N, CA, C and O atoms as a Tinker XYZ file with bonds, in Angstrom:
   508  protein
     1  N     18.699000   35.813000  103.459000    73     2
     2  CA    19.488000   36.805000  104.151000    64     1     3
     3  C     20.908000   36.262000  104.352000    63     2     4     5
     4  O     21.089000   35.077000  104.630000    81     3
     5  N     21.903000   37.127000  104.212000    73     3     6
     6  CA    23.298000   36.733000  104.279000    64     5     7
     7  C     23.797000   36.743000  105.717000    63     6     8     9
     8  O     23.510000   37.661000  106.486000    81     7
     9  N     24.542000   35.715000  106.058000    73     7    10
    10  CA    25.122000   35.631000  107.390000    64     9    11
    11  C     26.375000   36.508000  107.426000    63    10    12    13
    12  O     27.286000   36.314000  106.621000    81    11
    13  N     26.430000   37.466000  108.347000    73    11    14
    14  CA    27.522000   38.441000  108.429000    64    13    15
    15  C     28.848000   37.750000  108.742000    63    14    16    17
    16  O     29.873000   38.112000  108.164000    81    15
    17  N     28.854000   36.775000  109.632000    73    15    18
    18  CA    30.098000   36.104000  110.011000    64    17    19
    19  C     30.711000   35.334000  108.839000    63    18    20    21
    20  O     31.932000   35.338000  108.679000    81    19
    21  N     29.900000   34.683000  108.029000    73    19    22
    22  CA    30.417000   33.940000  106.885000    64    21    23
    23  C     31.004000   34.903000  105.837000    63    22    24    25
    24  O     32.039000   34.606000  105.239000    81    23
    25  N     30.366000   36.025000  105.619000    73    23    26
    26  CA    30.851000   37.019000  104.666000    64    25    27
    27  C     32.204000   37.569000  105.121000    63    26    28    29
    28  O     33.121000   37.725000  104.314000    81    27
    29  N     32.321000   37.857000  106.408000    73    27    30
    30  CA    33.561000   38.374000  106.971000    64    29    31
    31  C     34.696000   37.365000  106.813000    63    30    32    33
    32  O     35.823000   37.752000  106.503000    81    31
    33  N     34.420000   36.103000  107.019000    73    31    34
    34  CA    35.437000   35.063000  106.890000    64    33    35
    35  C     35.920000   34.958000  105.446000    63    34    36    37
    36  O     37.110000   34.762000  105.201000    81    35
    37  N     35.003000   35.088000  104.494000    73    35    38
    38  CA    35.380000   35.021000  103.083000    64    37    39
    39  C     36.275000   36.196000  102.704000    63    38    40    41
    40  O     37.224000   36.022000  101.939000    81    39
    41  N     35.990000   37.389000  103.226000    73    39    42
    42  CA    36.817000   38.567000  102.948000    64    41    43
    43  C     38.210000   38.390000  103.537000    63    42    44    45
    44  O     39.202000   38.726000  102.891000    81    43
    45  N     38.293000   37.864000  104.759000    73    43    46
    46  CA    39.594000   37.648000  105.392000    64    45    47
    47  C     40.423000   36.639000  104.602000    63    46    48    49
    48  O     41.632000   36.813000  104.453000    81    47
    49  N     39.794000   35.603000  104.102000    73    47    50
    50  CA    40.502000   34.604000  103.303000    64    49    51
    51  C     41.014000   35.225000  102.001000    63    50    52    53
    52  O     42.129000   34.932000  101.569000    81    51
    53  N     40.208000   36.074000  101.384000    73    51    54
    54  CA    40.624000   36.732000  100.146000    64    53    55
    55  C     41.806000   37.665000  100.393000    63    54    56    57
    56  O     42.732000   37.728000   99.585000    81    55
    57  N     41.771000   38.374000  101.488000    73    55    58
    58  CA    42.874000   39.270000  101.828000    64    57    59
    59  C     44.142000   38.472000  102.067000    63    58    60    61
    60  O     45.209000   38.875000  101.604000    81    59
    61  N     44.062000   37.362000  102.768000    73    59    62
    62  CA    45.226000   36.526000  103.028000    64    61    63
    63  C     45.801000   35.977000  101.720000    63    62    64    65
    64  O     47.018000   35.875000  101.566000    81    63
    65  N     44.928000   35.628000  100.790000    73    63    66
    66  CA    45.364000   35.043000   99.527000    64    65    67
    67  C     46.099000   36.054000   98.659000    63    66    68    69
    68  O     47.107000   35.715000   98.039000    81    67
    69  N     45.616000   37.280000   98.604000    73    67    70
    70  CA    46.155000   38.272000   97.676000    64    69    71
    71  C     47.070000   39.295000   98.347000    63    70    72    73
    72  O     47.295000   40.368000   97.787000    81    71
    73  N     47.587000   39.000000   99.497000    73    71    74
    74  CA    48.492000   39.923000  100.185000    64    73    75
    75  C     49.831000   39.964000   99.452000    63    74    76    77
    76  O     50.409000   38.922000   99.141000    81    75
    77  N     50.306000   41.145000   99.186000    73    75    78
    78  CA    51.568000   41.338000   98.492000    64    77    79
    79  C     52.519000   42.105000   99.408000    63    78    80    81
    80  O     52.128000   43.075000  100.058000    81    79
    81  N     53.731000   41.671000   99.446000    73    79    82
    82  CA    54.733000   42.357000  100.256000    64    81    83
    83  C     55.664000   43.129000   99.329000    63    82    84    85
    84  O     56.233000   42.568000   98.393000    81    83
    85  N     55.811000   44.417000   99.599000    73    83    86
    86  CA    56.718000   45.258000   98.831000    64    85    87
    87  C     57.851000   45.648000   99.768000    63    86    88    89
    88  O     57.628000   46.230000  100.829000    81    87
    89  N     59.061000   45.320000   99.357000    73    87    90
    90  CA    60.189000   45.631000  100.222000    64    89    91
    91  C     60.461000   47.128000  100.215000    63    90    92    93
    92  O     60.151000   47.830000   99.252000    81    91
    93  N     61.039000   47.593000  101.294000    73    91    94
    94  CA    61.365000   48.999000  101.431000    64    93    95
    95  C     62.576000   49.338000  100.582000    63    94    96    97
    96  O     63.532000   48.566000  100.512000    81    95
    97  N     62.533000   50.471000   99.953000    73    95    98
    98  CA    63.624000   50.905000   99.095000    64    97    99
    99  C     64.758000   51.501000   99.943000    63    98   100   101
   100  O     64.482000   52.194000  100.923000    81    99
   101  N     66.009000   51.250000   99.592000    73    99   102
   102  CA    67.114000   51.824000  100.374000    64   101   103
   103  C     67.377000   53.291000  100.048000    63   102   104   105
   104  O     67.942000   54.012000  100.870000    81   103
   105  N     66.972000   53.747000   98.849000    73   103   106
   106  CA    67.274000   55.108000   98.425000    64   105   107
   107  C     66.034000   55.815000   97.903000    63   106   108   109
   108  O     65.039000   55.190000   97.536000    81   107
   109  N     66.129000   57.137000   97.882000    73   107   110
   110  CA    65.106000   57.974000   97.265000    64   109   111
   111  C     65.831000   58.883000   96.285000    63   110   112   113
   112  O     66.946000   59.326000   96.559000    81   111
   113  N     65.218000   59.160000   95.161000    73   111   114
   114  CA    65.860000   59.910000   94.085000    64   113   115
   115  C     65.128000   61.229000   93.857000    63   114   116   117
   116  O     63.899000   61.288000   93.896000    81   115
   117  N     65.903000   62.282000   93.621000    73   115   118
   118  CA    65.358000   63.601000   93.337000    64   117   119
   119  C     65.935000   64.131000   92.031000    63   118   120   121
   120  O     67.107000   63.909000   91.724000    81   119
   121  N     65.115000   64.823000   91.277000    73   119   122
   122  CA    65.589000   65.676000   90.197000    64   121   123
   123  C     65.508000   67.086000   90.750000    63   122   124   125
   124  O     64.425000   67.554000   91.103000    81   123
   125  N     66.642000   67.767000   90.829000    73   123   126
   126  CA    66.689000   69.110000   91.392000    64   125   127
   127  C     67.284000   70.072000   90.373000    63   126   128   129
   128  O     67.982000   69.674000   89.441000    81   127
   129  N     66.990000   71.338000   90.579000    73   127   130
   130  CA    67.544000   72.386000   89.729000    64   129   131
   131  C     68.052000   73.503000   90.628000    63   130   132   133
   132  O     67.393000   73.880000   91.596000    81   131
   133  N     69.228000   74.031000   90.302000    73   131   134
   134  CA    69.780000   75.149000   91.051000    64   133   135
   135  C     69.378000   76.442000   90.357000    63   134   136   137
   136  O     69.652000   76.637000   89.173000    81   135
   137  N     68.728000   77.317000   91.106000    73   135   138
   138  CA    68.249000   78.588000   90.579000    64   137   139
   139  C     69.131000   79.690000   91.159000    63   138   140   141
   140  O     69.300000   79.786000   92.374000    81   139
   141  N     69.695000   80.526000   90.272000    73   139   142
   142  CA    70.592000   81.596000   90.714000    64   141   143
   143  C     70.143000   82.938000   90.147000    63   142   144   145
   144  O     69.381000   82.999000   89.181000    81   143
   145  N     70.632000   84.019000   90.772000    73   143   146
   146  CA    70.360000   85.368000   90.263000    64   145   147
   147  C     71.032000   85.577000   88.916000    63   146   148   149
   148  O     70.440000   86.146000   87.999000    81   147
   149  N     72.263000   85.118000   88.802000    73   147   150
   150  CA    73.013000   85.242000   87.555000    64   149   151
   151  C     73.453000   83.852000   87.130000    63   150   152   153
   152  O     74.278000   83.240000   87.807000    81   151
   153  N     72.925000   83.339000   86.026000    73   151   154
   154  CA    73.290000   81.982000   85.615000    64   153   155
   155  C     74.774000   81.885000   85.252000    63   154   156   157
   156  O     75.296000   82.686000   84.477000    81   155
   157  N     75.418000   80.906000   85.820000    73   155   158
   158  CA    76.824000   80.630000   85.518000    64   157   159
   159  C     77.060000   79.145000   85.737000    63   158   160   161
   160  O     76.381000   78.518000   86.550000    81   159
   161  N     77.998000   78.594000   85.033000    73   159   162
   162  CA    78.302000   77.173000   85.150000    64   161   163
   163  C     78.961000   76.877000   86.495000    63   162   164   165
   164  O     79.729000   77.686000   87.015000    81   163
   165  N     78.651000   75.722000   87.040000    73   163   166
   166  CA    79.203000   75.301000   88.326000    64   165   167
   167  C     79.829000   73.924000   88.153000    63   166   168   169
   168  O     79.246000   73.044000   87.520000    81   167
   169  N     80.999000   73.745000   88.710000    73   167   170
   170  CA    81.677000   72.454000   88.675000    64   169   171
   171  C     80.903000   71.438000   89.522000    63   170   172   173
   172  O     80.206000   71.829000   90.459000    81   171
   173  N     81.011000   70.141000   89.209000    73   171   174
   174  CA    80.311000   69.115000   89.995000    64   173   175
   175  C     80.663000   69.149000   91.490000    63   174   176   177
   176  O     79.789000   68.934000   92.330000    81   175
   177  N     81.918000   69.415000   91.826000    73   175   178
   178  CA    82.320000   69.480000   93.236000    64   177   179
   179  C     81.645000   70.654000   93.943000    63   178   180   181
   180  O     81.250000   70.537000   95.103000    81   179
   181  N     81.513000   71.786000   93.246000    73   179   182
   182  CA    80.832000   72.938000   93.837000    64   181   183
   183  C     79.347000   72.648000   94.022000    63   182   184   185
   184  O     78.765000   72.998000   95.049000    81   183
   185  N     78.742000   72.017000   93.039000    73   183   186
   186  CA    77.319000   71.669000   93.113000    64   185   187
   187  C     77.069000   70.784000   94.338000    63   186   188   189
   188  O     76.140000   71.016000   95.111000    81   187
   189  N     77.918000   69.766000   94.494000    73   187   190
   190  CA    77.812000   68.883000   95.651000    64   189   191
   191  C     78.004000   69.679000   96.940000    63   190   192   193
   192  O     77.282000   69.472000   97.916000    81   191
   193  N     78.967000   70.580000   96.940000    73   191   194
   194  CA    79.218000   71.418000   98.114000    64   193   195
   195  C     78.021000   72.269000   98.482000    63   194   196   197
   196  O     77.716000   72.434000   99.664000    81   195
   197  N     77.334000   72.817000   97.480000    73   195   198
   198  CA    76.140000   73.625000   97.749000    64   197   199
   199  C     75.018000   72.772000   98.336000    63   198   200   201
   200  O     74.302000   73.219000   99.233000    81   199
   201  N     74.865000   71.557000   97.839000    73   199   202
   202  CA    73.867000   70.650000   98.419000    64   201   203
   203  C     74.185000   70.399000   99.891000    63   202   204   205
   204  O     73.294000   70.434000  100.740000    81   203
   205  N     75.456000   70.145000  100.187000    73   203   206
   206  CA    75.843000   69.871000  101.572000    64   205   207
   207  C     75.680000   71.108000  102.458000    63   206   208   209
   208  O     75.339000   70.973000  103.633000    81   207
   209  N     75.914000   72.306000  101.923000    73   207   210
   210  CA    75.690000   73.544000  102.674000    64   209   211
   211  C     74.221000   73.663000  103.062000    63   210   212   213
   212  O     73.895000   73.996000  104.201000    81   211
   213  N     73.337000   73.388000  102.101000    73   211   214
   214  CA    71.897000   73.461000  102.361000    64   213   215
   215  C     71.499000   72.453000  103.438000    63   214   216   217
   216  O     70.761000   72.792000  104.363000    81   215
   217  N     71.984000   71.219000  103.321000    73   215   218
   218  CA    71.635000   70.191000  104.316000    64   217   219
   219  C     72.191000   70.538000  105.691000    63   218   220   221
   220  O     71.525000   70.316000  106.702000    81   219
   221  N     73.395000   71.077000  105.737000    73   219   222
   222  CA    73.995000   71.454000  107.027000    64   221   223
   223  C     73.228000   72.614000  107.657000    63   222   224   225
   224  O     73.007000   72.621000  108.868000    81   223
   225  N     72.816000   73.604000  106.842000    73   223   226
   226  CA    72.060000   74.743000  107.372000    64   225   227
   227  C     70.712000   74.303000  107.941000    63   226   228   229
   228  O     70.304000   74.777000  109.001000    81   227
   229  N     70.025000   73.412000  107.254000    73   227   230
   230  CA    68.669000   73.022000  107.658000    64   229   231
   231  C     68.673000   71.923000  108.716000    63   230   232   233
   232  O     67.863000   71.953000  109.642000    81   231
   233  N     69.584000   70.947000  108.586000    73   231   234
   234  CA    69.541000   69.758000  109.448000    64   233   235
   235  C     70.699000   69.665000  110.435000    63   234   236   237
   236  O     70.740000   68.729000  111.233000    81   235
   237  N     71.625000   70.594000  110.406000    73   235   238
   238  CA    72.748000   70.581000  111.343000    64   237   239
   239  C     73.705000   69.438000  111.069000    63   238   240   241
   240  O     73.999000   69.121000  109.917000    81   239
   241  N     74.188000   68.821000  112.139000    73   239   242
   242  CA    75.178000   67.746000  112.028000    64   241   243
   243  C     74.628000   66.529000  111.290000    63   242   244   245
   244  O     75.373000   65.838000  110.595000    81   243
   245  N     73.348000   66.264000  111.433000    73   243   246
   246  CA    72.734000   65.133000  110.724000    64   245   247
   247  C     72.818000   65.367000  109.217000    63   246   248   249
   248  O     73.151000   64.451000  108.465000    81   247
   249  N     72.522000   66.574000  108.779000    73   247   250
   250  CA    72.591000   66.899000  107.363000    64   249   251
   251  C     74.013000   66.891000  106.829000    63   250   252   253
   252  O     74.263000   66.474000  105.698000    81   251
   253  N     74.944000   67.361000  107.659000    73   251   254
   254  CA    76.347000   67.406000  107.234000    64   253   255
   255  C     76.919000   66.007000  107.030000    63   254   256   257
   256  O     77.818000   65.823000  106.209000    81   255
   257  N     76.419000   65.035000  107.754000    73   255   258
   258  CA    76.924000   63.673000  107.647000    64   257   259
   259  C     76.107000   62.770000  106.754000    63   258   260   261
   260  O     76.379000   61.572000  106.671000    81   259
   261  N     75.113000   63.317000  106.085000    73   259   262
   262  CA    74.221000   62.512000  105.268000    64   261   263
   263  C     74.892000   62.074000  103.965000    63   262   264   265
   264  O     75.681000   62.812000  103.373000    81   263
   265  N     74.564000   60.876000  103.542000    73   263   266
   266  CA    75.081000   60.335000  102.292000    64   265   267
   267  C     74.238000   60.858000  101.129000    63   266   268   269
   268  O     73.045000   60.572000  101.035000    81   267
   269  N     74.877000   61.629000  100.248000    73   267   270
   270  CA    74.209000   62.171000   99.071000    64   269   271
   271  C     75.084000   61.865000   97.865000    63   270   272   273
   272  O     76.287000   62.124000   97.880000    81   271
   273  N     74.479000   61.315000   96.826000    73   271   274
   274  CA    75.207000   61.008000   95.601000    64   273   275
   275  C     74.588000   61.776000   94.445000    63   274   276   277
   276  O     73.367000   61.799000   94.287000    81   275
   277  N     75.439000   62.407000   93.636000    73   275   278
   278  CA    74.967000   63.021000   92.399000    64   277   279
   279  C     75.147000   61.988000   91.300000    63   278   280   281
   280  O     76.273000   61.630000   90.954000    81   279
   281  N     74.044000   61.514000   90.756000    73   279   282
   282  CA    74.085000   60.479000   89.732000    64   281   283
   283  C     74.239000   61.054000   88.338000    63   282   284   285
   284  O     74.840000   60.426000   87.467000    81   283
   285  N     73.697000   62.251000   88.121000    73   283   286
   286  CA    73.783000   62.890000   86.821000    64   285   287
   287  C     73.725000   64.394000   87.032000    63   286   288   289
   288  O     72.922000   64.884000   87.825000    81   287
   289  N     74.578000   65.127000   86.322000    73   287   290
   290  CA    74.597000   66.581000   86.443000    64   289   291
   291  C     74.692000   67.200000   85.062000    63   290   292   293
   292  O     75.689000   67.045000   84.358000    81   291
   293  N     73.642000   67.900000   84.694000    73   291   294
   294  CA    73.626000   68.722000   83.488000    64   293   295
   295  C     73.153000   70.084000   83.959000    63   294   296   297
   296  O     71.958000   70.377000   83.981000    81   295
   297  N     74.128000   70.915000   84.337000    73   295   298
   298  CA    73.822000   72.176000   84.993000    64   297   299
   299  C     72.716000   72.918000   84.266000    63   298   300   301
   300  O     72.779000   73.047000   83.043000    81   299
   301  N     71.709000   73.410000   84.969000    73   299   302
   302  CA    71.539000   73.527000   86.406000    64   301   303
   303  C     70.804000   72.353000   87.053000    63   302   304   305
   304  O     70.539000   72.380000   88.255000    81   303
   305  N     70.468000   71.312000   86.263000    73   303   306
   306  CA    69.702000   70.182000   86.799000    64   305   307
   307  C     70.617000   69.038000   87.200000    63   306   308   309
   308  O     71.680000   68.831000   86.615000    81   307
   309  N     70.175000   68.294000   88.221000    73   307   310
   310  CA    70.928000   67.131000   88.677000    64   309   311
   311  C     69.962000   66.069000   89.191000    63   310   312   313
   312  O     68.852000   66.371000   89.631000    81   311
   313  N     70.411000   64.828000   89.124000    73   311   314
   314  CA    69.698000   63.704000   89.734000    64   313   315
   315  C     70.523000   63.308000   90.950000    63   314   316   317
   316  O     71.702000   62.979000   90.825000    81   315
   317  N     69.899000   63.338000   92.135000    73   315   318
   318  CA    70.620000   62.971000   93.348000    64   317   319
   319  C     69.935000   61.791000   94.025000    63   318   320   321
   320  O     68.743000   61.551000   93.838000    81   319
   321  N     70.724000   61.055000   94.821000    73   319   322
   322  CA    70.220000   59.890000   95.564000    64   321   323
   323  C     70.531000   60.097000   97.031000    63   322   324   325
   324  O     71.656000   60.442000   97.395000    81   323
   325  N     69.519000   59.882000   97.881000    73   323   326
   326  CA    69.667000   60.031000   99.334000    64   325   327
   327  C     69.085000   58.804000  100.022000    63   326   328   329
   328  O     68.308000   58.073000   99.407000    81   327
   329  N     69.440000   58.557000  101.286000    73   327   330
   330  CA    68.828000   57.437000  102.012000    64   329   331
   331  C     67.311000   57.612000  102.111000    63   330   332   333
   332  O     66.818000   58.711000  102.367000    81   331
   333  N     66.587000   56.522000  101.907000    73   331   334
   334  CA    65.125000   56.585000  101.888000    64   333   335
   335  C     64.560000   57.146000  103.193000    63   334   336   337
   336  O     63.606000   57.924000  103.170000    81   335
   337  N     65.133000   56.762000  104.314000    73   335   338
   338  CA    64.581000   57.195000  105.600000    64   337   339
   339  C     64.827000   58.672000  105.893000    63   338   340   341
   340  O     64.301000   59.193000  106.877000    81   339
   341  N     65.605000   59.354000  105.072000    73   339   342
   342  CA    65.882000   60.784000  105.268000    64   341   343
   343  C     65.298000   61.664000  104.160000    63   342   344   345
   344  O     65.515000   62.876000  104.167000    81   343
   345  N     64.568000   61.085000  103.216000    73   343   346
   346  CA    64.172000   61.856000  102.040000    64   345   347
   347  C     63.252000   63.029000  102.354000    63   346   348   349
   348  O     63.336000   64.056000  101.680000    81   347
   349  N     62.381000   62.918000  103.349000    73   347   350
   350  CA    61.488000   64.034000  103.674000    64   349   351
   351  C     62.271000   65.227000  104.192000    63   350   352   353
   352  O     61.970000   66.369000  103.845000    81   351
   353  N     63.271000   64.971000  105.018000    73   351   354
   354  CA    64.110000   66.052000  105.538000    64   353   355
   355  C     64.909000   66.706000  104.423000    63   354   356   357
   356  O     65.041000   67.929000  104.383000    81   355
   357  N     65.438000   65.900000  103.524000    73   355   358
   358  CA    66.205000   66.436000  102.393000    64   357   359
   359  C     65.290000   67.271000  101.508000    63   358   360   361
   360  O     65.677000   68.353000  101.064000    81   359
   361  N     64.087000   66.784000  101.247000    73   359   362
   362  CA    63.135000   67.520000  100.422000    64   361   363
   363  C     62.837000   68.886000  101.044000    63   362   364   365
   364  O     62.819000   69.900000  100.346000    81   363
   365  N     62.606000   68.907000  102.348000    73   363   366
   366  CA    62.358000   70.172000  103.036000    64   365   367
   367  C     63.548000   71.111000  102.899000    63   366   368   369
   368  O     63.389000   72.280000  102.548000    81   367
   369  N     64.728000   70.599000  103.173000    73   367   370
   370  CA    65.930000   71.428000  103.123000    64   369   371
   371  C     66.153000   71.993000  101.725000    63   370   372   373
   372  O     66.460000   73.176000  101.576000    81   371
   373  N     66.004000   71.166000  100.711000    73   371   374
   374  CA    66.244000   71.600000   99.341000    64   373   375
   375  C     65.198000   72.620000   98.884000    63   374   376   377
   376  O     65.471000   73.436000   98.003000    81   375
   377  N     64.016000   72.575000   99.473000    73   375   378
   378  CA    62.936000   73.458000   99.058000    64   377   379
   379  C     63.016000   74.835000   99.713000    63   378   380   381
   380  O     62.730000   75.838000   99.060000    81   379
   381  N     63.394000   74.902000  100.974000    73   379   382
   382  CA    63.251000   76.169000  101.715000    64   381   383
   383  C     64.555000   76.886000  102.049000    63   382   384   385
   384  O     64.506000   78.018000  102.529000    81   383
   385  N     65.712000   76.284000  101.818000    73   383   386
   386  CA    66.958000   76.880000  102.284000    64   385   387
   387  C     67.719000   77.559000  101.152000    63   386   388   389
   388  O     68.231000   76.886000  100.257000    81   387
   389  N     67.798000   78.908000  101.185000    73   387   390
   390  CA    68.631000   79.601000  100.209000    64   389   391
   391  C     70.096000   79.575000  100.652000    63   390   392   393
   392  O     70.395000   79.296000  101.813000    81   391
   393  N     70.991000   79.865000   99.728000    73   391   394
   394  CA    72.419000   79.912000  100.062000    64   393   395
   395  C     73.105000   80.904000   99.145000    63   394   396   397
   396  O     72.527000   81.354000   98.156000    81   395
   397  N     74.340000   81.242000   99.479000    73   395   398
   398  CA    75.148000   82.130000   98.645000    64   397   399
   399  C     76.225000   81.318000   97.958000    63   398   400   401
   400  O     76.869000   80.468000   98.572000    81   399
   401  N     76.416000   81.592000   96.667000    73   399   402
   402  CA    77.481000   80.935000   95.939000    64   401   403
   403  C     78.820000   81.564000   96.313000    63   402   404   405
   404  O     78.871000   82.573000   97.016000    81   403
   405  N     79.894000   80.956000   95.837000    73   403   406
   406  CA    81.229000   81.457000   96.155000    64   405   407
   407  C     81.432000   82.900000   95.700000    63   406   408   409
   408  O     82.173000   83.650000   96.335000    81   407
   409  N     80.783000   83.292000   94.610000    73   407   410
   410  CA    80.933000   84.663000   94.119000    64   409   411
   411  C     79.970000   85.645000   94.782000    63   410   412   413
   412  O     79.940000   86.822000   94.421000    81   411
   413  N     79.184000   85.170000   95.748000    73   411   414
   414  CA    78.294000   86.037000   96.517000    64   413   415
   415  C     76.879000   86.144000   95.990000    63   414   416   417
   416  O     76.052000   86.809000   96.614000    81   415
   417  N     76.564000   85.515000   94.861000    73   415   418
   418  CA    75.203000   85.594000   94.320000    64   417   419
   419  C     74.267000   84.666000   95.085000    63   418   420   421
   420  O     74.675000   83.618000   95.584000    81   419
   421  N     73.019000   85.069000   95.163000    73   419   422
   422  CA    72.005000   84.272000   95.854000    64   421   423
   423  C     71.577000   83.097000   94.986000    63   422   424   425
   424  O     71.530000   83.197000   93.760000    81   423
   425  N     71.269000   81.990000   95.637000    73   423   426
   426  CA    70.829000   80.796000   94.918000    64   425   427
   427  C     69.949000   79.945000   95.828000    63   426   428   429
   428  O     69.965000   80.094000   97.050000    81   427
   429  N     69.196000   79.064000   95.218000    73   427   430
   430  CA    68.412000   78.064000   95.952000    64   429   431
   431  C     68.143000   76.884000   95.015000    63   430   432   433
   432  O     68.325000   76.981000   93.802000    81   431
   433  N     67.713000   75.784000   95.598000    73   431   434
   434  CA    67.379000   74.596000   94.820000    64   433   435
   435  C     65.867000   74.472000   94.685000    63   434   436   437
   436  O     65.115000   74.876000   95.572000    81   435
   437  N     65.439000   73.911000   93.570000    73   435   438
   438  CA    64.043000   73.523000   93.367000    64   437   439
   439  C     64.008000   72.019000   93.173000    63   438   440   441
   440  O     64.802000   71.467000   92.412000    81   439
   441  N     63.097000   71.364000   93.853000    73   439   442
   442  CA    62.891000   69.931000   93.633000    64   441   443
   443  C     61.899000   69.791000   92.491000    63   442   444   445
   444  O     60.750000   70.219000   92.598000    81   443
   445  N     62.349000   69.189000   91.399000    73   443   446
   446  CA    61.505000   69.033000   90.213000    64   445   447
   447  C     60.662000   67.767000   90.285000    63   446   448   449
   448  O     59.475000   67.783000   89.960000    81   447
   449  N     61.281000   66.673000   90.711000    73   447   450
   450  CA    60.602000   65.377000   90.835000    64   449   451
   451  C     61.230000   64.631000   92.009000    63   450   452   453
   452  O     62.375000   64.887000   92.384000    81   451
   453  N     60.471000   63.716000   92.575000    73   451   454
   454  CA    60.983000   62.828000   93.601000    64   453   455
   455  C     60.356000   61.466000   93.435000    63   454   456   457
   456  O     59.172000   61.358000   93.117000    81   455
   457  N     61.154000   60.401000   93.651000    73   455   458
   458  CA    60.628000   59.050000   93.481000    64   457   459
   459  C     61.492000   58.050000   94.234000    63   458   460   461
   460  O     62.687000   58.272000   94.430000    81   459
   461  N     60.888000   56.960000   94.648000    73   459   462
   462  CA    61.632000   55.866000   95.266000    64   461   463
   463  C     62.355000   55.040000   94.212000    63   462   464   465
   464  O     63.151000   54.163000   94.548000    81   463
   465  N     62.086000   55.313000   92.952000    73   463   466
   466  CA    62.710000   54.577000   91.849000    64   465   467
   467  C     63.425000   55.557000   90.932000    63   466   468   469
   468  O     62.899000   56.628000   90.631000    81   467
   469  N     64.614000   55.194000   90.492000    73   467   470
   470  CA    65.415000   56.085000   89.660000    64   469   471
   471  C     64.700000   56.484000   88.380000    63   470   472   473
   472  O     64.791000   57.634000   87.951000    81   471
   473  N     63.996000   55.555000   87.771000    73   471   474
   474  CA    63.286000   55.865000   86.520000    64   473   475
   475  C     62.212000   56.919000   86.717000    63   474   476   477
   476  O     61.821000   57.593000   85.764000    81   475
   477  N     61.732000   57.068000   87.937000    73   475   478
   478  CA    60.717000   58.069000   88.220000    64   477   479
   479  C     61.215000   59.489000   88.080000    63   478   480   481
   480  O     60.416000   60.400000   87.866000    81   479
   481  N     62.514000   59.703000   88.195000    73   479   482
   482  CA    63.067000   61.049000   88.052000    64   481   483
   483  C     63.889000   61.220000   86.785000    63   482   484   485
   484  O     64.109000   62.346000   86.340000    81   483
   485  N     64.344000   60.124000   86.201000    73   483   486
   486  CA    65.165000   60.216000   84.997000    64   485   487
   487  C     64.320000   60.612000   83.795000    63   486   488   489
   488  O     64.736000   61.440000   82.985000    81   487
   489  N     63.147000   60.027000   83.677000    73   487   490
   490  CA    62.272000   60.354000   82.559000    64   489   491
   491  C     60.968000   60.929000   83.104000    63   490   492   493
   492  O     60.455000   60.489000   84.133000    81   491
   493  N     60.456000   61.909000   82.398000    73   491   494
   494  CA    59.229000   62.550000   82.825000    64   493   495
   495  C     58.398000   62.926000   81.616000    63   494   496   497
   496  O     58.949000   63.321000   80.588000    81   495
   497  N     57.119000   62.814000   81.715000    73   495   498
   498  CA    56.240000   63.201000   80.617000    64   497   499
   499  C     56.031000   64.718000   80.610000    63   498   500   501
   500  O     55.445000   65.262000   79.674000    81   499
   501  N     56.511000   65.397000   81.654000    73   499   502
   502  CA    56.339000   66.840000   81.748000    64   501   503
   503  C     57.416000   67.625000   81.034000    63   502   504   505
   504  O     57.257000   68.827000   80.821000    81   503
   505  N     58.513000   66.978000   80.658000    73   503   506
   506  CA    59.614000   67.695000   79.994000    64   505   507
   507  C     59.371000   67.848000   78.529000    63   506   508
   508  O     60.198000   68.426000   77.823000    81   507
C-alpha cells in the first residue's frame, strides 16, 4: 500500500522542479476590420480617429487617453496594438460600439483576431 504523505511530497518536488515563469506581455494585438454601409477608402489618420471615437464613446476619458498604435493598415483591415492590461475593454468597445463616419454613413469595427503576440494576428490559417 502506498503512503499518501510520501506521494504528495514527490508531486510537490516535481512541481518545484518543472515550474516555468512566463513574463507578462506589455501589449496586446488585434486584427480589426472596419465595416461600413458604403465601402470607401479611409486615410490612416481617419481610421485612427474612428478607433479613438469608439474608445471614447465606450470607455469615456480612459478610452480617450489610451495608447493605441496602428501597426499595419490595408483598408478595411488593420493591425493595432494596445496596452495588455486594457485589452478586454478595447475588445468590448471595438465589438459593440457603432459610429458615424465623416460623410454620415454608419460603420462599426469587427475584431478578427486577438493575441498577446504580434505573430498571432499577422498570420492566420483562416485567411
